[in-house]
Amino acid sequence: MSFLSKNKYLFVCGILLVGLIFITVYEPAGRLGTPGFPEITTSERTYNLTEYPSLTNEIIGMYNYFRSILFGQGINEFENIEPYIGGDAMLLGPGGDSGIRYVLAFLMYGMSEMMETTPGYRDPAYYQNTSDCVLQKMEAPKTKEYWNKSSMLYGGKSFYQFVVDHYGVPPGDYEGLKYTNIMYRGHWALMEALYQFLFNDPKYNTTLTEQLSLLYEEMTNSSYPTYTTPGVPCEPDQLFVQCNTIQSLAFKIYDNCLNTSPTNYYSAAARLIDFELANMTNEDGLFVNGINVTKFVNGEPDYVDDFDSGYTQGWSIAFINAYNQSIAQQLYPKFKSAYVTETVYPGILGELAYMKEDKNIDPFSTNIMDFAFSLAANGFGVACAKEMGDYQIRDGILNWLTHYFTPKWEGNKYYMPTPIFEGLQFVFNMIVYWAQQEWVNLGDFTQRRSPSFWTQPFIADVSNIENIFINQATYDESNSAFILTCSAATPGNITLTNAGSGTVFSKQSSGWSTQLNGSNLTIMLNNGGNYNFVIEF
Amino acid sequence: MAEKEARSRWKIGKESIFPLILGLGIFIGLEVLFTILNLPIQTYYYITFALVPAIAVPISFGAKYGPIVGFLVGFGGKFIADLILYGGIWIWWPLGFGLMGLIPGLSKYYRGKYTEGWNLFKISLYALAAAFLGTLVPSMLSVFADQLGLFFPILFYSIPLFFIAALNGVIIAPIMARGLEYLDSKMTLTESKETPPRETLHLNQAGVLLAGFCFLLSSGLYILKYVFNTEGSFMGCGAGAPFGHEIAGDIGIALELGIYIFLGIGIMLSVGLVIRAIFPKK
């Protein structure tokens, strides 16, 4: 007894300790946990659901977070999408713009991978409308206005005016959709290609085909007004490897999966990458950040602007891996060796990986901008590691990148608030969202779907898309079975079409029932909860 | 009156062996246990909260047994724990934990010192200084070791670890030091001459014990519930709603109810005890 009674302070410490425990262990209110993926045995065979692509509830929740922001405003509005600092748009450089196109494009790439993880979930209200919305925002005036507005590094001229004056092209291309400006055109084309790949909807086919044709011309036809090299410049006489990986992937997707008559746009990309490896690499065999194309056209073909850049490597290798895996696999180890540091901060972060923007950076740098650029490099680095399937590096970067930002559920939305960098919250979550998807990478979009894909059974309607999360939705062609796992916060219905002859098996013996209506099979979830189904045909 | 004979704190002898082994054992045990438990690290704005009680071990041992024992407990404990947990040695961080043990050891000590509230409060102040230096020094050294520039180790190691070390040190180290004093007074190896209390406290002893027991039980249940928090399971019962946790069925409900009940009793008792302490019966 005397042990405690002597010290009030001890008592205070005890109360504080309890408070510390509660603050530490407390988690904000969450949704249901991600369902398990068990084995389901039918009369025919046993299905191990862990072998089928799946989404966690956190990934779905992050997607809902993006949707809520995208649909919460008009097409030409970008509140909480456009990066900002101190209430003003965060500019990419003096006189530059905020790079909304990049935010939309990289969001689309991450979202497309998520959508392809559950290819049997085709309620247009959930996936297709969102992709369409992102594309519409990509085409919105505010996204494209930088071309005729920005005066970055071009003596007060806009990009548009510079192109007109420098290349002598006819005026009128105020949005930069015909000449140079690969920093917009490449992303736009790839986004349209992904949209058509995912939804078999030709809505953007005309502009996609037109844009790819223009880009192909600009890369291969030496009489094209802005032809300088086998690549397309952007700023507008700087040629960047990373920016040119985007239309290269779009070419590959179009040639392999979308065209109705044979095309070989990709040949331009193959020629370009040979050029880049020959002319745009440094002593490590890795890419330099960018070259001024006038060096080539003015008779200095050996000149390379040796601008060292980790983000260039991360971005470039991530996308090259999708259309030329062997080159990406040669570059990636060199990239890791030159730019990535793996270390351990025992006790707090544990194992971590850190990417330098400049591999020759002063190791004891006290320049905050070196650190800021390296943060950007890590954003691309984590995506690159994910695309390359290097989960050790990916997790090592995510480990510290997410350290300060405790994620939270807000209704059906899941995200990491970033109070320190409020204006970068959308971008930050977008990076984490993309990096965490393991089942699909960009290269999967270059594989043509089977001819029967669009007539297979699929989910055509979910009665409550906000509260019924579809974690698995895949048609197993070899076993003629549809794999469905969902996490329902509320009761509701899931309707499959082309599914009239289906027999439903589930891990859960109660809480659901089925109804057949012609070729539609409706699974009625009578209670909230997690469900696993196999529907055999 | 307490016998305040300041002894040389820089000497170690046979009598230091047992505290050293005890300290190392407690440090390694706590560090390994809590790393395996993998309790979340919560960050609210810039302040990082995490339960890392091992940090308090070198601080309290340093305060009680001197700077050398404190340093060795922190340095050796972290060294061995890293070896067990990560299979490697990162010398700067054991050094930092060693410093955390060394700094409180710089204060004078006399037997029974940490039976007094004011001295326990001073441990908290030393813990604050120890947390600051013990995290800053290894972070700065790691700038040279890892060569990641200045900002990365400061932002992602020094600052979060400082808050964690400060919170755990300030709160837990006095409790541990008091426990060590108690242990010392009960040990047959050393003579127990615990100093008498200097002030009369108006706390009901049984009440304090009961409240403490309730808090501890509630905390224990909370940790247990976290361990039981099974991914993929769902508790479709309103009992889980206030915290919104997903826990495994009936066990989860029982644990959750237990947490609330014991927490409630503990808070009520504490409030009563504080009121009684402020307004004692004549």
Coordinates of C-alpha atoms in Angstrom, one line a residue, chain B residues 1 5 106 174 259:
Chain B
M1 CA 15.4 12.5 7.4
E5 CA 25.1 10.7 0.8
L106 CA 24.2 12.4 -14.2
P174 CA 9.2 7.4 -13.1
I259 CA -12.6 -2.2 -21.6

